[in-house]
XYZ file of N, CA and C in Angstrom:
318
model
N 63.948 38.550 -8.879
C 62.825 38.856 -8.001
C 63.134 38.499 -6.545
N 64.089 37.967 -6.062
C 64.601 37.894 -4.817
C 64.643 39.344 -4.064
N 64.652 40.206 -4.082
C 64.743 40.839 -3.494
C 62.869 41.403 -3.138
N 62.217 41.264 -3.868
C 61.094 40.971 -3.377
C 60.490 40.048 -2.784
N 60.662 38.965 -3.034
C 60.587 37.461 -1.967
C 61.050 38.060 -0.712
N 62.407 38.879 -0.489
C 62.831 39.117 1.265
C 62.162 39.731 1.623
N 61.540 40.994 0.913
C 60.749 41.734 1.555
C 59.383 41.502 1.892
N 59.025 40.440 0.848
C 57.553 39.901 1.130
C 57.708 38.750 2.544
N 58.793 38.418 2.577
C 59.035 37.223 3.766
C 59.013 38.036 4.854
N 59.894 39.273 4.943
C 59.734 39.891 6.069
C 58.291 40.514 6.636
N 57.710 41.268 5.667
C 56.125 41.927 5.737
C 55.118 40.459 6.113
N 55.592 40.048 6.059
C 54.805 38.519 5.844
C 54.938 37.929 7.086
N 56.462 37.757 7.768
C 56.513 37.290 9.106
C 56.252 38.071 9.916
N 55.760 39.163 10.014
C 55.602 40.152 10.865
C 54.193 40.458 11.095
N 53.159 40.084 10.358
C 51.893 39.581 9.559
C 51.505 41.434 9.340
N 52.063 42.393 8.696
C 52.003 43.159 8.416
C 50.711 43.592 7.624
N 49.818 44.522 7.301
C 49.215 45.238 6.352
C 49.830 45.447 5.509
N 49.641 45.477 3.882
C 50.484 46.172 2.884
C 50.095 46.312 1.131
N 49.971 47.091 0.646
C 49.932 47.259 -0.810
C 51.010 46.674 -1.289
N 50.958 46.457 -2.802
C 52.015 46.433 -3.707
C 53.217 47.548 -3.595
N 52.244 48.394 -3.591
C 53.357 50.065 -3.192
C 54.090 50.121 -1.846
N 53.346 49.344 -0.850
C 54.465 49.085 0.198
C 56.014 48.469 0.061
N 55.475 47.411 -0.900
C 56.540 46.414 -1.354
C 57.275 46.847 -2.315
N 56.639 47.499 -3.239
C 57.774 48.296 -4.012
C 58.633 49.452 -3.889
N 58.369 50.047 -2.847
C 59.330 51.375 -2.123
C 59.918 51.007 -1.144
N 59.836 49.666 -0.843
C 61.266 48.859 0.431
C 61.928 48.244 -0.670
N 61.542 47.780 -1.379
C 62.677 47.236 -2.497
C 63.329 48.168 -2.812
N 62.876 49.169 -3.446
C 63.661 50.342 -4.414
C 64.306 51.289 -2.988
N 63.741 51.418 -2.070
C 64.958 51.787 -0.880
C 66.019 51.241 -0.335
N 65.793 50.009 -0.911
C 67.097 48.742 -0.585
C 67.964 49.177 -1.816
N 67.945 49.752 -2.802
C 68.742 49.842 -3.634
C 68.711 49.048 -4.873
N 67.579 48.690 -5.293
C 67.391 48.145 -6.667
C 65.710 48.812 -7.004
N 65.826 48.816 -8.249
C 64.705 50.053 -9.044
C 63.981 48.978 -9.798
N 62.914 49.151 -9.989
C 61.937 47.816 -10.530
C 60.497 48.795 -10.255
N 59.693 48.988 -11.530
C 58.466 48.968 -11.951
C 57.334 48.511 -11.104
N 56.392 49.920 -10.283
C 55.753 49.132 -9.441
C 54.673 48.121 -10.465
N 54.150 48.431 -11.272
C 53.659 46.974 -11.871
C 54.161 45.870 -11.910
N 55.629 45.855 -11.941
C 56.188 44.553 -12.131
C 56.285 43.967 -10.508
N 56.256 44.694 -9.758
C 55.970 44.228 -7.756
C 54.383 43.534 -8.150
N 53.471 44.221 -8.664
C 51.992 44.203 -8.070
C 51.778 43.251 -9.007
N 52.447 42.419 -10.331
C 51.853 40.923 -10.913
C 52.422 40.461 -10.173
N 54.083 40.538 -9.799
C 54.922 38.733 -9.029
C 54.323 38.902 -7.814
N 53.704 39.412 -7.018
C 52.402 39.808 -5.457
C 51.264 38.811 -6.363
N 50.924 38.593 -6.972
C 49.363 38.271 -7.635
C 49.562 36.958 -7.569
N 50.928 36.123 -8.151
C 51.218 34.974 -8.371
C 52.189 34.210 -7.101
N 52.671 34.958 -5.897
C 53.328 34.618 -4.988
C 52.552 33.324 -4.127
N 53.858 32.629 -3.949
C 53.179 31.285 -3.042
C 52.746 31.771 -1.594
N 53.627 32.988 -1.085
C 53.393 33.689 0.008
C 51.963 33.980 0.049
N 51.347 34.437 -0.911
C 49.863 35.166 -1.072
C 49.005 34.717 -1.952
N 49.137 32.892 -2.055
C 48.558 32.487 -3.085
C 46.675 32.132 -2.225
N 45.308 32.476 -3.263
C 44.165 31.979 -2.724
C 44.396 30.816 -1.476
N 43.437 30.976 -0.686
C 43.515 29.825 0.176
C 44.827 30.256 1.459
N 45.571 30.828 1.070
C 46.870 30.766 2.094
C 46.750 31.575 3.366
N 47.520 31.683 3.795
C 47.449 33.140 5.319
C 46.746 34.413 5.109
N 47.365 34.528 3.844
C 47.009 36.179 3.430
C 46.114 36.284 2.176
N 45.306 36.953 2.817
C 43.877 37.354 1.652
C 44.223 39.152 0.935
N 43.718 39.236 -0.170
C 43.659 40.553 -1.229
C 42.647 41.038 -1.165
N 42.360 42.380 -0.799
C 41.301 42.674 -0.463
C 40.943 44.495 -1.259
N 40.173 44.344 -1.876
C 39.890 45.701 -2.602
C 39.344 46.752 -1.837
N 40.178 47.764 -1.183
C 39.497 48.596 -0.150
C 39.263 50.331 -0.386
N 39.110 50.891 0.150
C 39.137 52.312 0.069
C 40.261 52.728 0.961
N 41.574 53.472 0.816
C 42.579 53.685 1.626
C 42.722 55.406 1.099
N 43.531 56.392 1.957
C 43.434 57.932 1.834
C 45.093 57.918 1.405
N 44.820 58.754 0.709
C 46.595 58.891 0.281
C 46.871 60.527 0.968
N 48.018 60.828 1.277
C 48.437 61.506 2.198
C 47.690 63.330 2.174
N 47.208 63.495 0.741
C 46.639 64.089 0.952
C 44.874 64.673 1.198
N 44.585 63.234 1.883
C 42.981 62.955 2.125
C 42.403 62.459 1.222
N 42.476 62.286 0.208
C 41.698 61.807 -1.027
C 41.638 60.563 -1.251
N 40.528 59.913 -0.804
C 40.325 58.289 -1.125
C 40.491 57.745 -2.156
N 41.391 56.056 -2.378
C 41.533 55.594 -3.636
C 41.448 54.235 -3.609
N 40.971 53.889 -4.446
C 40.757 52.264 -4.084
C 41.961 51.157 -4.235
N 42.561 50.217 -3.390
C 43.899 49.841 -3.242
C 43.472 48.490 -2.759
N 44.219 47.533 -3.605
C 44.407 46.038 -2.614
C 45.809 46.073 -1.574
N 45.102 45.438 -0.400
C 45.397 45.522 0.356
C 45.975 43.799 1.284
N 46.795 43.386 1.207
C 47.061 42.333 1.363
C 47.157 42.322 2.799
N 46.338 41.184 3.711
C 46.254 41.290 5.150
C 46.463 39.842 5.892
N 46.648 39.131 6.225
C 46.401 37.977 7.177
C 45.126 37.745 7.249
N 44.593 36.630 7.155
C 43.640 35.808 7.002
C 42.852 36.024 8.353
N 41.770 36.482 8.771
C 41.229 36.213 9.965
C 41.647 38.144 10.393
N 42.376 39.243 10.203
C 42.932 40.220 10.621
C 41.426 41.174 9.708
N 40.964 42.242 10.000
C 40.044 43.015 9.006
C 41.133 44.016 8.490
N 41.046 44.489 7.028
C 41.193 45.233 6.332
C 41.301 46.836 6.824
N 40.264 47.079 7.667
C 40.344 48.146 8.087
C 41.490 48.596 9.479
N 42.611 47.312 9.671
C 43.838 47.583 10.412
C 44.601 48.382 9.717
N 44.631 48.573 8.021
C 45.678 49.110 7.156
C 45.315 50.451 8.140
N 45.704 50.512 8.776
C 46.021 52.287 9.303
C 46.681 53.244 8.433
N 47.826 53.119 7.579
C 48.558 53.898 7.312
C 48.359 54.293 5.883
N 48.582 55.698 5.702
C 48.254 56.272 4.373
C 49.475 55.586 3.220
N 48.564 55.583 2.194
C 48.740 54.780 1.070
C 49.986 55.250 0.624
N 51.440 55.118 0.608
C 52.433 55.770 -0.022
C 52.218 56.084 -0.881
N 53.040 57.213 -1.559
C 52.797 57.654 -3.207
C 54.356 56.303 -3.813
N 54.262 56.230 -4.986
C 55.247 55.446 -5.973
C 56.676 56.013 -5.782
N 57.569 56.032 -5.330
C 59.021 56.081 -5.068
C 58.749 56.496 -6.309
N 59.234 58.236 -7.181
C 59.683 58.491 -8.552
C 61.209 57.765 -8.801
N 61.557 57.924 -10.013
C 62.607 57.708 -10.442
C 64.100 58.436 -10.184
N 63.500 60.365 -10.056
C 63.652 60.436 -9.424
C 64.454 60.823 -7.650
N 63.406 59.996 -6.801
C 63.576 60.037 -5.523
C 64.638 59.055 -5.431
N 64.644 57.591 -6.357
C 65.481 56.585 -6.192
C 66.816 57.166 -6.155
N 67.005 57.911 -7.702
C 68.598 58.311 -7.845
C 68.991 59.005 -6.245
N 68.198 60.071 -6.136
C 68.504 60.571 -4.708
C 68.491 59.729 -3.451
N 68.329 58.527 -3.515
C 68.589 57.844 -2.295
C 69.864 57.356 -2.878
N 70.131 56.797 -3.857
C 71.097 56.065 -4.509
C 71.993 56.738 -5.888
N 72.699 57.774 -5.062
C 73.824 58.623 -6.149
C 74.237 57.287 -6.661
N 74.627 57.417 -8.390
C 75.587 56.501 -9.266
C 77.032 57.200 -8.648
N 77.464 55.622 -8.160
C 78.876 55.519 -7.956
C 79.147 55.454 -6.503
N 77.985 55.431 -5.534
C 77.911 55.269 -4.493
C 77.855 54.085 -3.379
């Protein structure tokens, strides 16, 4: 799960907006493939985003690229409103899109 820890450290020092799906399509663009469920429990249990800490979870209404509202937690900085997530909700990196970023043998 290190490679999610960097990316959560980075989104994190930057005090970024972000879904689980944010975090799981910079991982899997870095070149390792992992289950966005398995991003959106180790996000649930992170010391980075634990109750009480910097960053609050927040159940919002966000538009996915093709206008259609969906309801998404939204992980934000403490004190920042929810409604900064500006950016449309990525769709899930397919399986796939991965191989095509990442030919075997490359």
């Amino acid at each position: 799960m290190q490679e999610i820890d960097t990316v959560l450290r980075e989104f994190t020092g930057r005090k970024a907006l972000f879904t689980s799906i944010d975090i799981a399509n910079e991982v899997k663009r870095r070149g390792t493939w992992i289950p966005n469920r398995d991003v959106a429990l180790y996000m649930r249990q992170h010391e980075l985003l634990a109750p009480g800490g910097d960053y609050l979870m927040t159940l919002t209404t966000v538009s996915l690229r093709d206008g259609r509202p969906v309801e998404a937690y939204v992980y934000h900085p403490a004190g920042s409103p929810v409604t900064e997530y500006g950016e449309i909700l990525q769709s899930a990196m397919s399986p796939q899109e991965f191989a095509a970023l990442h030919p075997p043998g490359s």
